[in-house]
mmCIF file of C-alpha atoms in Angstrom:
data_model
loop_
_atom_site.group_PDB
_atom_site.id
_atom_site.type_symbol
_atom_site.label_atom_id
_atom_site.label_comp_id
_atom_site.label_asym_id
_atom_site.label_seq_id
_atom_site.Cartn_x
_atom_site.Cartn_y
_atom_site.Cartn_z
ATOM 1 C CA UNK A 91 101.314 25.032 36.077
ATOM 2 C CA UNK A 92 104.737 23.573 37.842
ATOM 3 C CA UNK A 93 103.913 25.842 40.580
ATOM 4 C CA UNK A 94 100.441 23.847 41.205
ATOM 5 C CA UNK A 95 102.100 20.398 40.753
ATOM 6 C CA UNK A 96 105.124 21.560 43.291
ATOM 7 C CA UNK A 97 101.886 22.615 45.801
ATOM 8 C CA UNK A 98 100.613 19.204 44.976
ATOM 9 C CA UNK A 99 103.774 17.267 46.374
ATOM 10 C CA UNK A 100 103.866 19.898 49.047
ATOM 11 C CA UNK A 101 100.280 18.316 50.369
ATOM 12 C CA UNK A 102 101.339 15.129 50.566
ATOM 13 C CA UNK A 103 102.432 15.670 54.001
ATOM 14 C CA UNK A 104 99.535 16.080 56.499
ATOM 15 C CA UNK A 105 98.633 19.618 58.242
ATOM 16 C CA UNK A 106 101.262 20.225 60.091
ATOM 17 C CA UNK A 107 104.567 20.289 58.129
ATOM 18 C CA UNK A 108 108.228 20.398 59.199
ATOM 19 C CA UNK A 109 109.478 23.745 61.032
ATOM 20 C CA UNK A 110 111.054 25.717 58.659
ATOM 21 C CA UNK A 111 108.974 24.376 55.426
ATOM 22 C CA UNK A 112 107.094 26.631 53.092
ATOM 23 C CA UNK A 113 103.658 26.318 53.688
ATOM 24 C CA UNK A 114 101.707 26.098 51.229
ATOM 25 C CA UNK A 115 98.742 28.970 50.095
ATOM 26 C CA UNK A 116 95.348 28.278 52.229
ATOM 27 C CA UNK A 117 93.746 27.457 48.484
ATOM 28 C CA UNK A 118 95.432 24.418 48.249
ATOM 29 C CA UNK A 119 94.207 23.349 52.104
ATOM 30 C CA UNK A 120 90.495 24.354 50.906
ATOM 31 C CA UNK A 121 90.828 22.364 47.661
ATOM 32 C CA UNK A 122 92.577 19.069 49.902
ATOM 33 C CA UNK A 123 89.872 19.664 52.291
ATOM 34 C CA UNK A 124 87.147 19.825 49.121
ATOM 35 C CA UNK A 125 88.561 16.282 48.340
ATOM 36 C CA UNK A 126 89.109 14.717 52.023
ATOM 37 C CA UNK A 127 85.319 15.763 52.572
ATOM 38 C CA UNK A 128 84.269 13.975 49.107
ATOM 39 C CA UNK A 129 85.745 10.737 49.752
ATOM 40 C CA UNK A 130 84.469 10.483 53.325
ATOM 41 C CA UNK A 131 80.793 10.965 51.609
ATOM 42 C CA UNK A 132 81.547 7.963 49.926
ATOM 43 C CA UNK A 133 83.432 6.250 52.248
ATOM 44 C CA UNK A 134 82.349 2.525 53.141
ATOM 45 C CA UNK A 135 84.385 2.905 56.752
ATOM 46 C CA UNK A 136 82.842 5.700 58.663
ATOM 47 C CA UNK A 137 79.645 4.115 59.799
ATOM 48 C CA UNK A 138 76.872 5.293 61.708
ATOM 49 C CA UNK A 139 76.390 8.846 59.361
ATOM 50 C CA UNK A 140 72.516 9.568 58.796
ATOM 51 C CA UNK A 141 71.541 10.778 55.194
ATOM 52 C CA UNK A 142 71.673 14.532 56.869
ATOM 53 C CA UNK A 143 74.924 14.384 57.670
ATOM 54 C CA UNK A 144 75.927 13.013 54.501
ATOM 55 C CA UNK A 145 74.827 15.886 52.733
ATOM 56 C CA UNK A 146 76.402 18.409 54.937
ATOM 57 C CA UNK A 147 79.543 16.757 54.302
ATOM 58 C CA UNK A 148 78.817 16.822 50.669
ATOM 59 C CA UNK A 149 78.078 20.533 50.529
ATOM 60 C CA UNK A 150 80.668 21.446 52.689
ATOM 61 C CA UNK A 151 83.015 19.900 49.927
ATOM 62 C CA UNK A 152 81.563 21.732 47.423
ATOM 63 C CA UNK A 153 81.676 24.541 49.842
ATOM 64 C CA UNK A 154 85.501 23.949 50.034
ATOM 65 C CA UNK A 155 85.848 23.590 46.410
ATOM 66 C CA UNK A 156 84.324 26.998 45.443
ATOM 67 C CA UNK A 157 86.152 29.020 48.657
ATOM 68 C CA UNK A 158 89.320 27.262 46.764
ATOM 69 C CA UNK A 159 88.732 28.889 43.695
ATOM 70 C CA UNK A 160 88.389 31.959 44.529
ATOM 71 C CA UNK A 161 90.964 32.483 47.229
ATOM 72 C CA UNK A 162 93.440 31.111 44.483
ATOM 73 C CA UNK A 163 92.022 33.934 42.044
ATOM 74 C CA UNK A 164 92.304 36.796 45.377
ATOM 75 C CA UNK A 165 96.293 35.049 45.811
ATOM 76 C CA UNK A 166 96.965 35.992 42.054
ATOM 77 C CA UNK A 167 96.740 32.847 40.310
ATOM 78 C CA UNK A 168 96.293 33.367 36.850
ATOM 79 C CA UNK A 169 93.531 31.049 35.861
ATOM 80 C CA UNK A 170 92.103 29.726 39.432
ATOM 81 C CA UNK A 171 89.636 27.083 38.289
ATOM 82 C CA UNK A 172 91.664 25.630 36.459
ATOM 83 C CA UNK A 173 94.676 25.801 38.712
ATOM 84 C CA UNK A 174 92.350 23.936 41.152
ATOM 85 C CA UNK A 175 90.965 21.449 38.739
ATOM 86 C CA UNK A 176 94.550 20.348 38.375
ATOM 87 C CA UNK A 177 95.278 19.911 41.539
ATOM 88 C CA UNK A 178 91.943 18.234 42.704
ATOM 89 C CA UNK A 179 93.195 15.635 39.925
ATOM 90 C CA UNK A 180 95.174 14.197 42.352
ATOM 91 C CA UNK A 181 93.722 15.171 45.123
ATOM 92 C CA UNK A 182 90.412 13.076 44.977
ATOM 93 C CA UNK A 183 92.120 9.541 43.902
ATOM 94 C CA UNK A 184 94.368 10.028 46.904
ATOM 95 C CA UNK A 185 91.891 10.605 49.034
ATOM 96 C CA UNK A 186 89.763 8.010 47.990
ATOM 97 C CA UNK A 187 92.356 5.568 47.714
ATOM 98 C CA UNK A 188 93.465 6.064 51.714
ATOM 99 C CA UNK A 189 89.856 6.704 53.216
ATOM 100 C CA UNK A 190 88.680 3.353 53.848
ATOM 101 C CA UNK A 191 92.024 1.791 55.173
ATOM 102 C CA UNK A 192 92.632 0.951 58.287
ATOM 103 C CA UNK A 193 96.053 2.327 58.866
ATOM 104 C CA UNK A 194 95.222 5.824 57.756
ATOM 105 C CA UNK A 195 92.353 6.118 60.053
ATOM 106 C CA UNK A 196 94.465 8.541 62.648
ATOM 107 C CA UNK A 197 95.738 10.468 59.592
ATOM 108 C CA UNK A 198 91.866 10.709 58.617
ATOM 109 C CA UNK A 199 90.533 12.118 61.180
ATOM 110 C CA UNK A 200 93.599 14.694 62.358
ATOM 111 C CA UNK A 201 92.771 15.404 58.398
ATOM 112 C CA UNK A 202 88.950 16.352 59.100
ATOM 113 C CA UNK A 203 89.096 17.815 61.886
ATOM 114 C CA UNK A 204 91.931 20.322 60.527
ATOM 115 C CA UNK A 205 89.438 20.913 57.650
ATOM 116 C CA UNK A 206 86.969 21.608 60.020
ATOM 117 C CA UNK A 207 88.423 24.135 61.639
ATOM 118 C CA UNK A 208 89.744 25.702 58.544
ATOM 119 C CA UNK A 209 86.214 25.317 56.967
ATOM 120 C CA UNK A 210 84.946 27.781 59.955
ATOM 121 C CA UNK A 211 87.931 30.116 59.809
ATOM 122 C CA UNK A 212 87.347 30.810 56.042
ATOM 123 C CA UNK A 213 83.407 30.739 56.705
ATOM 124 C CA UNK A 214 82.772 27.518 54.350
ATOM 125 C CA UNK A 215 81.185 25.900 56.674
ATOM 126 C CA UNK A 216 78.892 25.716 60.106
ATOM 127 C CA UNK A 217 79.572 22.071 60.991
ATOM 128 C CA UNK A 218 80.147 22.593 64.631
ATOM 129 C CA UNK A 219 79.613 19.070 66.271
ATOM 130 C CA UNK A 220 82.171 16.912 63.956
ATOM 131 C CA UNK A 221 83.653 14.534 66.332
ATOM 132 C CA UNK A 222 87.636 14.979 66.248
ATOM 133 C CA UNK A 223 90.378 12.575 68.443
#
């Protein structure tokens, strides 16, 4: 369990990460993306997202979520669900907490579009027309 709390510090940075630092397994990117995806379903900020969209957001986090599980499990973590319960929580208060506000925007977006592309490279999702900077 200190191993999933070091990974949790680990994510604090965004996707890419100093030259030379560990980077972390691609579970805990699926889980961060599981929780980036949630809060921008709920997000007051991002306007102009029809009730379709919505819910491909929403079930590509739960996409995210499950993918995270059982990569962990494939990567040898002893008790996967749970390893990813723990993570995700911290993951969705910090993600909620910085969705909506106004200096994190940048960071936001550079977030979702990195989880889109990692969403199609691990075949979680077929959102092909998210708009990234």
């Amino acid at each position: 369990m200190r191993a999933v709390w070091a990974l949790v510090a680990a994510l604090s940075a965004p996707p890419a990460l100093a030259e030379g630092a560990p980077q972390p397994p691609v579970w805990a990117y699926l889980a961060e993306c599981s929780a980036v995806f949630a809060a921008a379903v709920h997000s007051q900020g991002y306007s102009g997202a029809s009730a379709e969209e919505i819910a491909l957001v929403q079930t590509a986090s739960e996409q995210f979520l499950t993918r995270a599980i059982a990569v962990a499990g494939e990567m040898g973590q002893p008790n996967p669900k749970a390893d990813i319960d723990s993570v995700m929580l911290y993951l969705i208060p910090r993600w909620e907490n910085r969705i909506d506000r106004l200096f994190s925007v940048k960071s936001n977006l550079d977030w979702i579009a990195y989880c889109r592309r990692l969403g199609l490279d691990q075949g979680v999702i077929g959102i092909p027309d998210i708009r990234s900077p």
